[in-house]
Amino acid sequence: LLQQHQQTISLDRRYGNRAAANMMLGKLSSVVQDCRKSVELEPTYAKGFGRAGKAYMLLGEMREAIQMY
């Protein structure tokens, strides 16, 4: 069980790191996809919610941004 949890954390961080890189490149749709996957894998991953909220805000999708924040 512990090993499975550690693998999940590793996966959510990979998605989170890729989302951060895509944010810098302006690939906002990719940011949203990766962040949604990261919080699906680890619902307490705050960076995933924050990055998705920012990406939605920059896309002009305020309702989605508010939900993620």
CSV table of C-alpha atoms in Angstrom, one decimal:
chain,number,residue,atom,x,y,z
A,1,LEU,CA,0.0,0.0,0.0
A,2,LEU,CA,2.8,2.4,0.9
A,3,GLN,CA,4.6,1.7,-2.4
A,4,GLN,CA,1.4,2.3,-4.4
A,5,HIS,CA,0.9,5.6,-2.6
A,6,GLN,CA,4.5,6.6,-3.3
A,7,GLN,CA,4.0,5.8,-7.0
A,8,THR,CA,0.9,7.9,-7.1
A,9,ILE,CA,2.7,10.8,-5.6
A,10,SER,CA,5.5,10.4,-8.1
A,11,LEU,CA,3.0,10.5,-11.0
A,12,ASP,CA,1.1,13.5,-9.7
A,13,ARG,CA,4.3,15.4,-9.4
A,14,ARG,CA,5.4,14.5,-12.9
A,15,TYR,CA,2.1,15.9,-14.2
A,16,GLY,CA,2.5,18.9,-12.0
A,17,ASN,CA,6.1,19.6,-13.2
A,18,ARG,CA,5.1,19.2,-16.8
A,19,ALA,CA,2.2,21.6,-16.2
A,20,ALA,CA,4.6,24.1,-14.8
A,21,ALA,CA,6.8,23.9,-17.8
A,22,ASN,CA,3.9,24.2,-20.1
A,23,MET,CA,2.7,27.3,-18.2
A,24,MET,CA,6.0,28.9,-19.0
A,25,LEU,CA,5.6,28.0,-22.6
A,26,GLY,CA,2.1,29.4,-22.7
A,27,LYS,CA,0.5,26.0,-23.5
A,28,LEU,CA,-2.5,26.6,-21.3
A,29,SER,CA,-4.7,23.8,-22.5
A,30,SER,CA,-1.9,21.3,-21.7
A,31,VAL,CA,-1.5,22.9,-18.3
A,32,VAL,CA,-5.2,22.3,-17.5
A,33,GLN,CA,-5.1,18.7,-18.7
A,34,ASP,CA,-2.0,17.9,-16.7
A,35,CYS,CA,-3.2,19.6,-13.5
A,36,ARG,CA,-6.6,17.9,-13.7
A,37,LYS,CA,-4.7,14.6,-14.0
A,38,SER,CA,-2.4,15.4,-11.1
A,39,VAL,CA,-5.3,16.3,-8.7
A,40,GLU,CA,-7.2,13.2,-9.9
A,41,LEU,CA,-4.2,11.1,-8.8
A,42,GLU,CA,-3.6,13.1,-5.6
A,43,PRO,CA,-6.6,15.2,-4.4
A,44,THR,CA,-4.5,17.1,-1.9
A,45,TYR,CA,-1.9,18.3,-4.4
A,46,ALA,CA,-2.4,22.0,-4.0
A,47,LYS,CA,0.0,23.1,-6.8
A,48,GLY,CA,-2.2,21.2,-9.3
A,49,PHE,CA,-5.3,23.2,-8.2
A,50,GLY,CA,-3.4,26.5,-8.2
A,51,ARG,CA,-1.8,26.0,-11.6
A,52,ALA,CA,-5.1,24.9,-13.2
A,53,GLY,CA,-6.8,27.9,-11.7
A,54,LYS,CA,-4.2,30.3,-13.1
A,55,ALA,CA,-4.4,28.6,-16.6
A,56,TYR,CA,-8.2,28.8,-16.6
A,57,MET,CA,-8.0,32.5,-15.6
A,58,LEU,CA,-5.6,33.2,-18.4
A,59,LEU,CA,-7.9,31.4,-20.8
A,60,GLY,CA,-10.7,33.6,-19.7
A,61,GLU,CA,-12.6,30.7,-18.1
A,62,MET,CA,-13.4,32.3,-14.8
A,63,ARG,CA,-16.0,29.8,-13.5
A,64,GLU,CA,-13.5,27.0,-13.9
A,65,ALA,CA,-10.7,29.1,-12.4
A,66,ILE,CA,-12.8,29.7,-9.3
A,67,GLN,CA,-13.6,26.1,-8.9
A,68,MET,CA,-10.0,25.1,-9.1
A,69,TYR,CA,-8.9,27.8,-6.6
